[in-house]
Amino acid sequence: MSVNVSEDRLTVPARPVRRVIVEAVRFGAVGGSGVLVNFLFYNLLLHGFGWRAMTATVLASLVAMGTNCLGFRYFRYRNRDSRTRQQIALFFVFSAIGVAMERGLFYVGCHGLGLHGPVGSNAVKGVSIVLASAFRFLVCRTWVFRH
């Protein structure tokens, strides 16, 4: 028994997929600068000032949140509806959830897996940022900076 399926029915509309890919790349550009800020502040606080890792990661995430808010509002999503107060409130609420996700993952990596050294803690921080960023991308495009 064979099934004949036309190629036309299997193709995905290119425009919506392309639009989401472009959006994700632009989101990544702004988010990438936030990641850079996050790592710089984290390492400065941890290794430069001798702060505890958990405190340094939370403060670094908060500073990066502020820079990302400006980047998303004025660079990535500037063409979307301007509900500035509502956007800022939603952005910081969802970003705080993202920070909590980062912190939880960081805690598991540092304390649960014992990755305390400079390389291990930065690797754990990197993984936690990537996972929390996926969450942030979904909520920013869906609720914060919607059309």
Coordinates of N, CA, C and O in Angstrom, one line a residue:
M1 N 0.8 -1.2 0.0 CA 0.0 0.0 0.0 C 0.9 1.2 0.0 O 1.8 1.4 0.8
S2 N 0.6 2.2 -0.9 CA 1.4 3.4 -0.9 C 0.5 4.6 -0.8 O -0.7 4.6 -1.2
V3 N 1.1 5.7 -0.2 CA 0.3 6.9 0.0 C 1.0 8.0 -0.9 O 2.2 8.2 -0.8
N4 N 0.2 8.6 -1.7 CA 0.7 9.7 -2.6 C 0.4 11.0 -1.9 O -0.8 11.4 -1.9
V5 N 1.4 11.7 -1.5 CA 1.2 13.0 -0.8 C 1.9 14.0 -1.7 O 3.1 13.9 -2.0
S6 N 1.1 15.0 -2.1 CA 1.7 16.1 -2.9 C 2.7 16.9 -2.1 O 2.5 17.2 -0.9
E7 N 3.7 17.4 -2.8 CA 4.7 18.3 -2.1 C 4.1 19.6 -1.7 O 4.6 20.2 -0.7
D8 N 3.1 20.1 -2.4 CA 2.5 21.3 -2.0 C 1.9 21.3 -0.6 O 1.9 22.3 0.1
R9 N 1.3 20.2 -0.2 CA 0.7 20.1 1.1 C 1.7 20.0 2.2 O 1.4 20.2 3.3
L10 N 3.0 19.6 1.9 CA 4.0 19.4 2.9 C 4.8 20.7 3.2 O 5.5 20.8 4.2
T11 N 4.7 21.7 2.3 CA 5.5 22.9 2.5 C 4.9 23.8 3.5 O 3.7 23.9 3.7
V12 N 5.7 24.4 4.3 CA 5.3 25.4 5.3 C 5.4 26.8 4.7 O 6.3 27.1 4.0
P13 N 4.4 27.6 4.9 CA 4.4 29.0 4.4 C 5.7 29.6 4.8 O 6.1 29.7 6.0
A14 N 6.4 30.2 3.9 CA 7.8 30.7 4.1 C 7.7 32.0 4.9 O 8.6 32.3 5.7
R15 N 6.8 32.9 4.6 CA 6.7 34.2 5.2 C 6.6 34.2 6.7 O 7.4 34.8 7.4
P16 N 5.6 33.5 7.3 CA 5.6 33.5 8.8 C 6.8 32.9 9.4 O 7.3 33.4 10.5
V17 N 7.3 31.8 8.8 CA 8.5 31.2 9.4 C 9.7 32.1 9.3 O 10.5 32.3 10.3
R18 N 9.9 32.8 8.2 CA 11.0 33.7 8.0 C 10.8 34.9 8.9 O 11.8 35.3 9.5
R19 N 9.6 35.4 9.1 CA 9.4 36.5 10.1 C 9.8 36.1 11.5 O 10.4 36.9 12.2
V20 N 9.5 34.9 11.9 CA 9.8 34.5 13.3 C 11.3 34.3 13.4 O 11.9 34.7 14.4
I21 N 12.0 33.8 12.3 CA 13.4 33.7 12.4 C 14.1 35.0 12.5 O 15.0 35.2 13.3
V22 N 13.7 36.0 11.6 CA 14.2 37.3 11.7 C 14.0 37.9 13.1 O 14.9 38.6 13.6
E23 N 12.8 37.8 13.6 CA 12.5 38.3 14.9 C 13.4 37.7 16.0 O 14.0 38.4 16.8
A24 N 13.6 36.4 15.9 CA 14.5 35.7 16.9 C 16.0 36.2 16.7 O 16.7 36.3 17.8
V25 N 16.4 36.4 15.5 CA 17.8 36.9 15.3 C 17.9 38.3 15.9 O 18.9 38.6 16.6
R26 N 17.0 39.2 15.7 CA 17.0 40.5 16.2 C 16.9 40.5 17.8 O 17.6 41.2 18.5
F27 N 16.0 39.6 18.3 CA 15.9 39.4 19.7 C 17.3 39.0 20.3 O 17.7 39.4 21.3
G28 N 17.9 38.1 19.6 CA 19.2 37.6 20.0 C 20.3 38.6 20.0 O 21.2 38.6 20.8
A29 N 20.2 39.6 19.0 CA 21.2 40.7 19.0 C 21.1 41.5 20.3 O 22.1 41.8 20.9
V30 N 19.9 41.9 20.6 CA 19.7 42.7 21.9 C 20.0 41.8 23.1 O 20.7 42.2 24.0
G31 N 19.5 40.6 23.1 CA 19.7 39.7 24.2 C 21.2 39.4 24.3 O 21.7 39.3 25.5
G32 N 21.9 39.3 23.2 CA 23.4 39.0 23.3 C 24.1 40.1 24.0 O 25.0 39.9 24.7
S33 N 23.7 41.4 23.7 CA 24.4 42.5 24.4 C 24.0 42.4 25.9 O 24.9 42.7 26.7
G34 N 22.8 42.0 26.2 CA 22.4 41.8 27.6 C 23.2 40.7 28.3 O 23.6 40.8 29.5
V35 N 23.5 39.6 27.5 CA 24.3 38.5 28.1 C 25.7 39.0 28.3 O 26.3 38.7 29.4
L36 N 26.3 39.8 27.4 CA 27.6 40.4 27.6 C 27.6 41.2 28.9 O 28.5 41.1 29.7
V37 N 26.7 42.1 29.1 CA 26.6 42.9 30.3 C 26.4 42.0 31.5 O 27.1 42.3 32.5
N38 N 25.6 41.0 31.4 CA 25.4 40.1 32.5 C 26.7 39.4 32.9 O 27.1 39.4 34.1
F39 N 27.4 38.9 32.0 CA 28.7 38.2 32.3 C 29.8 39.2 32.8 O 30.5 38.9 33.7
L40 N 29.8 40.4 32.2 CA 30.8 41.3 32.7 C 30.6 41.7 34.1 O 31.5 41.8 34.9
F41 N 29.3 42.1 34.4 CA 29.0 42.5 35.8 C 29.2 41.3 36.8 O 29.7 41.5 37.9
Y42 N 28.7 40.1 36.3 CA 28.9 38.9 37.2 C 30.4 38.7 37.6 O 30.7 38.6 38.8
N43 N 31.2 38.7 36.6 CA 32.6 38.4 36.8 C 33.3 39.6 37.6 O 34.2 39.4 38.4
L44 N 32.9 40.8 37.3 CA 33.4 42.0 38.0 C 33.1 41.9 39.5 O 33.9 42.0 40.4
L45 N 31.8 41.6 39.8 CA 31.3 41.5 41.2 C 32.0 40.3 41.9 O 32.4 40.4 43.0
L46 N 32.0 39.1 41.2 CA 32.5 37.9 41.8 C 34.0 37.9 42.0 O 34.5 37.7 43.1
H47 N 34.7 38.2 40.9 CA 36.2 38.1 41.0 C 36.9 39.4 41.3 O 37.9 39.4 41.9
G48 N 36.2 40.5 40.9 CA 36.8 41.8 41.2 C 36.6 42.3 42.6 O 37.5 42.9 43.2
F49 N 35.3 42.2 43.0 CA 35.0 42.7 44.3 C 34.8 41.6 45.4 O 34.5 41.9 46.6
G50 N 34.9 40.4 45.0 CA 34.8 39.3 46.0 C 33.4 39.0 46.5 O 33.2 38.4 47.6
W51 N 32.3 39.4 45.8 CA 31.0 39.1 46.2 C 30.7 37.6 46.1 O 31.3 36.9 45.4
R52 N 29.6 37.2 46.8 CA 29.2 35.8 46.7 C 28.6 35.6 45.4 O 27.9 36.5 44.8
A53 N 28.7 34.4 44.9 CA 28.2 34.0 43.5 C 26.7 34.3 43.3 O 26.3 34.8 42.3
M54 N 25.9 33.9 44.3 CA 24.5 34.1 44.1 C 24.1 35.5 44.1 O 23.2 35.9 43.3
T55 N 24.7 36.3 44.9 CA 24.4 37.8 44.9 C 24.9 38.4 43.6 O 24.2 39.2 43.0
A56 N 26.1 38.0 43.2 CA 26.6 38.6 41.9 C 25.8 38.2 40.7 O 25.5 39.1 39.9
T57 N 25.3 37.0 40.7 CA 24.5 36.6 39.5 C 23.1 37.3 39.5 O 22.7 37.7 38.4
V58 N 22.5 37.6 40.6 CA 21.2 38.3 40.6 C 21.4 39.7 40.3 O 20.7 40.3 39.4
L59 N 22.4 40.4 40.8 CA 22.6 41.8 40.5 C 23.0 42.0 39.1 O 22.5 42.9 38.4
A60 N 23.9 41.1 38.6 CA 24.3 41.2 37.1 C 23.1 41.0 36.2 O 22.9 41.7 35.2
S61 N 22.2 40.1 36.6 CA 21.0 39.9 35.8 C 20.0 41.1 35.8 O 19.4 41.4 34.8
L62 N 20.0 41.8 37.0 CA 19.1 43.0 37.1 C 19.7 44.1 36.2 O 18.9 44.8 35.5
V63 N 21.0 44.3 36.2 CA 21.6 45.3 35.4 C 21.3 45.0 33.9 O 21.0 45.9 33.1
A64 N 21.5 43.7 33.5 CA 21.3 43.3 32.1 C 19.8 43.5 31.7 O 19.5 43.8 30.6
M65 N 18.9 43.2 32.7 CA 17.5 43.4 32.4 C 17.2 44.9 32.0 O 16.4 45.1 31.1
G66 N 17.8 45.8 32.7 CA 17.6 47.2 32.4 C 18.1 47.6 31.0 O 17.4 48.3 30.2
T67 N 19.3 47.1 30.6 CA 19.8 47.4 29.3 C 19.0 46.7 28.2 O 18.7 47.2 27.2
N68 N 18.5 45.5 28.5 CA 17.6 44.8 27.5 C 16.3 45.5 27.3 O 15.8 45.5 26.2
C69 N 15.7 46.0 28.4 CA 14.5 46.7 28.3 C 14.6 47.9 27.3 O 13.8 48.0 26.4
L70 N 15.6 48.6 27.5 CA 15.9 49.8 26.5 C 16.1 49.3 25.1 O 15.6 49.8 24.1
G71 N 16.9 48.2 25.0 CA 17.2 47.7 23.6 C 16.0 47.1 22.9 O 15.8 47.4 21.7
F72 N 15.1 46.4 23.7 CA 13.9 45.8 23.1 C 12.9 46.9 22.7 O 12.3 46.9 21.6
R73 N 12.8 47.9 23.6 CA 11.8 49.0 23.4 C 12.2 49.9 22.2 O 11.4 50.3 21.4
Y74 N 13.5 50.3 22.2 CA 13.9 51.3 21.2 C 14.6 50.7 20.0 O 14.9 51.4 19.0
F75 N 14.9 49.4 20.0 CA 15.6 48.8 18.8 C 14.8 47.7 18.2 O 14.3 47.8 17.1
R76 N 14.5 46.6 18.9 CA 13.9 45.5 18.4 C 12.4 45.7 18.1 O 11.9 45.3 17.1
Y77 N 11.7 46.2 19.1 CA 10.2 46.2 19.0 C 9.7 47.7 18.9 O 8.6 48.0 19.3
R78 N 10.5 48.5 18.3 CA 10.1 50.0 18.2 C 8.9 50.2 17.3 O 8.2 51.2 17.5
N79 N 8.6 49.3 16.4 CA 7.5 49.5 15.5 C 6.2 48.9 16.0 O 5.2 49.0 15.4
R80 N 6.2 48.4 17.2 CA 5.0 47.8 17.8 C 4.3 48.9 18.7 O 4.9 49.9 19.0
D81 N 3.1 48.6 19.0 CA 2.3 49.5 19.8 C 3.1 50.0 21.1 O 3.7 49.2 21.7
S82 N 3.0 51.3 21.3 CA 3.7 51.9 22.4 C 2.7 52.0 23.6 O 1.9 52.9 23.7
R83 N 2.8 51.1 24.5 CA 2.1 51.1 25.8 C 3.2 51.1 26.9 O 3.4 50.2 27.6
T84 N 4.0 52.2 26.9 CA 5.2 52.2 27.6 C 5.2 51.7 29.0 O 5.9 50.9 29.5
R85 N 4.3 52.3 29.8 CA 4.2 51.9 31.2 C 3.8 50.4 31.4 O 4.4 49.7 32.2
Q86 N 2.8 50.0 30.6 CA 2.4 48.6 30.6 C 3.6 47.7 30.1 O 3.8 46.6 30.7
Q87 N 4.2 48.1 29.1 CA 5.3 47.3 28.6 C 6.5 47.2 29.6 O 7.0 46.1 29.8
I88 N 6.8 48.3 30.2 CA 7.9 48.2 31.2 C 7.5 47.3 32.4 O 8.3 46.5 32.8
A89 N 6.3 47.5 32.8 CA 5.8 46.6 33.9 C 5.8 45.1 33.6 O 6.4 44.3 34.3
L90 N 5.3 44.8 32.4 CA 5.3 43.4 31.9 C 6.7 42.9 31.7 O 7.0 41.8 32.1
F91 N 7.5 43.8 31.1 CA 8.9 43.3 30.9 C 9.6 43.0 32.1 O 10.2 41.9 32.2
F92 N 9.5 43.8 33.2 CA 10.2 43.6 34.4 C 9.6 42.4 35.2 O 10.3 41.6 35.8
V93 N 8.3 42.2 35.1 CA 7.7 41.0 35.7 C 8.2 39.7 35.1 O 8.6 38.8 35.8
F94 N 8.1 39.7 33.8 CA 8.6 38.5 33.1 C 10.1 38.3 33.2 O 10.6 37.2 33.3
S95 N 10.8 39.4 33.2 CA 12.2 39.3 33.4 C 12.6 38.8 34.8 O 13.6 38.1 35.0
A96 N 11.8 39.3 35.8 CA 12.1 38.8 37.1 C 11.8 37.3 37.2 O 12.6 36.6 37.9
I97 N 10.8 36.8 36.5 CA 10.6 35.4 36.4 C 11.8 34.7 35.8 O 12.3 33.6 36.2
G98 N 12.3 35.3 34.7 CA 13.5 34.8 34.1 C 14.7 34.8 35.0 O 15.5 33.8 35.0
V99 N 14.9 35.9 35.8 CA 16.0 35.9 36.8 C 15.8 34.8 37.8 O 16.8 34.1 38.2
A100 N 14.6 34.5 38.2 CA 14.3 33.5 39.2 C 14.7 32.1 38.5 O 15.3 31.2 39.2
M101 N 14.3 32.0 37.3 CA 14.7 30.7 36.6 C 16.2 30.6 36.5 O 16.8 29.5 36.8
E102 N 16.9 31.7 36.1 CA 18.4 31.7 36.1 C 19.0 31.3 37.4 O 19.9 30.5 37.5
R103 N 18.5 32.0 38.4 CA 19.0 31.7 39.8 C 18.8 30.3 40.2 O 19.7 29.7 40.8
G104 N 17.6 29.8 40.0 CA 17.4 28.4 40.3 C 18.3 27.4 39.6 O 18.9 26.5 40.2
L105 N 18.4 27.6 38.3 CA 19.3 26.8 37.5 C 20.8 26.9 38.0 O 21.6 26.0 38.1
F106 N 21.2 28.2 38.3 CA 22.5 28.5 38.7 C 22.8 27.8 40.1 O 23.8 27.2 40.3
Y107 N 21.8 27.8 41.0 CA 21.9 27.2 42.3 C 22.1 25.7 42.1 O 23.0 25.1 42.7
V108 N 21.3 25.1 41.3 CA 21.4 23.6 41.0 C 22.8 23.3 40.5 O 23.5 22.3 40.9
G109 N 23.3 24.1 39.5 CA 24.6 23.9 38.9 C 25.8 24.0 39.9 O 26.7 23.2 40.0
C110 N 25.7 25.1 40.7 CA 26.8 25.4 41.6 C 26.8 24.5 42.8 O 27.8 24.0 43.2
H111 N 25.6 24.4 43.4 CA 25.5 23.7 44.7 C 25.1 22.2 44.5 O 25.6 21.3 45.2
G112 N 24.3 21.9 43.5 CA 23.9 20.5 43.3 C 24.9 19.8 42.5 O 25.2 18.6 42.8
L113 N 25.6 20.4 41.5 CA 26.6 19.7 40.7 C 28.0 20.0 41.2 O 29.0 19.5 40.6
G114 N 28.2 21.0 42.1 CA 29.5 21.3 42.6 C 30.4 22.1 41.6 O 31.6 22.1 41.7
L115 N 29.8 22.9 40.7 CA 30.6 23.6 39.8 C 30.8 25.0 40.3 O 30.1 26.0 40.0
H116 N 31.8 25.2 41.2 CA 32.1 26.4 41.9 C 33.2 27.2 41.3 O 33.2 28.4 41.5
G117 N 34.1 26.6 40.5 CA 35.2 27.4 40.0 C 34.9 28.4 38.9 O 33.7 28.5 38.5
P118 N 35.8 29.2 38.5 CA 35.6 30.2 37.5 C 35.0 29.6 36.2 O 34.0 30.2 35.6
V119 N 35.5 28.5 35.7 CA 35.0 28.0 34.5 C 33.6 27.3 34.7 O 32.7 27.5 33.9
G120 N 33.5 26.5 35.8 CA 32.3 25.9 36.0 C 31.1 26.8 36.3 O 30.0 26.6 35.8
S121 N 31.4 27.8 37.1 CA 30.3 28.8 37.4 C 29.9 29.6 36.2 O 28.7 29.9 36.0
N122 N 30.8 29.9 35.3 CA 30.5 30.6 34.1 C 29.7 29.7 33.1 O 28.8 30.2 32.4
A123 N 30.1 28.5 33.1 CA 29.4 27.5 32.2 C 27.9 27.4 32.7 O 27.0 27.4 31.9
V124 N 27.8 27.2 34.0 CA 26.4 27.1 34.6 C 25.6 28.4 34.3 O 24.4 28.3 33.9
K125 N 26.3 29.5 34.5 CA 25.6 30.8 34.2 C 25.2 30.9 32.8 O 24.1 31.3 32.4
G126 N 26.0 30.4 31.8 CA 25.7 30.5 30.4 C 24.5 29.6 30.1 O 23.6 30.0 29.4
V127 N 24.4 28.4 30.6 CA 23.3 27.5 30.4 C 22.0 28.1 30.9 O 21.0 28.0 30.3
S128 N 22.1 28.6 32.1 CA 20.9 29.2 32.8 C 20.4 30.4 32.0 O 19.2 30.6 31.9
I129 N 21.3 31.2 31.4 CA 20.9 32.4 30.6 C 20.2 31.9 29.3 O 19.2 32.4 28.9
V130 N 20.7 30.9 28.7 CA 20.1 30.4 27.4 C 18.7 29.9 27.7 O 17.8 30.2 27.0
L131 N 18.5 29.1 28.8 CA 17.2 28.6 29.0 C 16.2 29.7 29.4 O 15.1 29.7 29.0
A132 N 16.7 30.6 30.3 CA 15.8 31.7 30.6 C 15.5 32.6 29.5 O 14.4 33.2 29.4
S133 N 16.4 32.8 28.5 CA 16.2 33.6 27.4 C 15.2 33.0 26.4 O 14.4 33.8 25.8
A134 N 15.1 31.7 26.3 CA 14.0 31.1 25.5 C 12.7 31.5 26.1 O 11.8 31.9 25.3
F135 N 12.5 31.4 27.4 CA 11.3 31.9 28.0 C 11.0 33.3 27.8 O 9.9 33.7 27.4
R136 N 12.0 34.2 27.9 CA 11.9 35.6 27.7 C 11.4 35.9 26.2 O 10.6 36.8 26.0
F137 N 12.0 35.2 25.3 CA 11.7 35.5 23.9 C 10.2 35.2 23.7 O 9.5 36.0 23.1
L138 N 9.7 34.1 24.2 CA 8.3 33.7 24.0 C 7.4 34.8 24.7 O 6.4 35.2 24.1
V139 N 7.7 35.2 25.9 CA 6.8 36.1 26.5 C 6.9 37.5 26.0 O 5.9 38.3 25.9
C140 N 8.1 37.9 25.6 CA 8.2 39.3 25.0 C 7.4 39.4 23.7 O 6.7 40.4 23.5
R141 N 7.6 38.4 22.8 CA 6.8 38.5 21.5 C 5.4 38.3 21.7 O 4.6 38.8 20.9
T142 N 4.9 37.6 22.7 CA 3.5 37.2 22.9 C 2.8 38.3 23.7 O 1.7 38.7 23.3
W143 N 3.4 38.7 24.8 CA 2.6 39.6 25.7 C 3.2 41.0 25.9 O 2.4 42.0 26.1
V144 N 4.5 41.1 25.9 CA 5.1 42.5 26.2 C 5.0 43.4 25.0 O 4.5 44.5 25.1
F145 N 5.6 43.0 23.9 CA 5.7 43.9 22.8 C 4.8 43.3 21.6 O 5.3 43.1 20.5
R146 N 3.6 43.1 21.9 CA 2.7 42.5 20.9 C 2.3 43.6 19.9 O 2.4 44.8 20.1
H147 N 1.8 43.1 18.8 CA 1.4 44.0 17.7 C 0.2 44.8 18.1 O -0.7 44.4 18.7

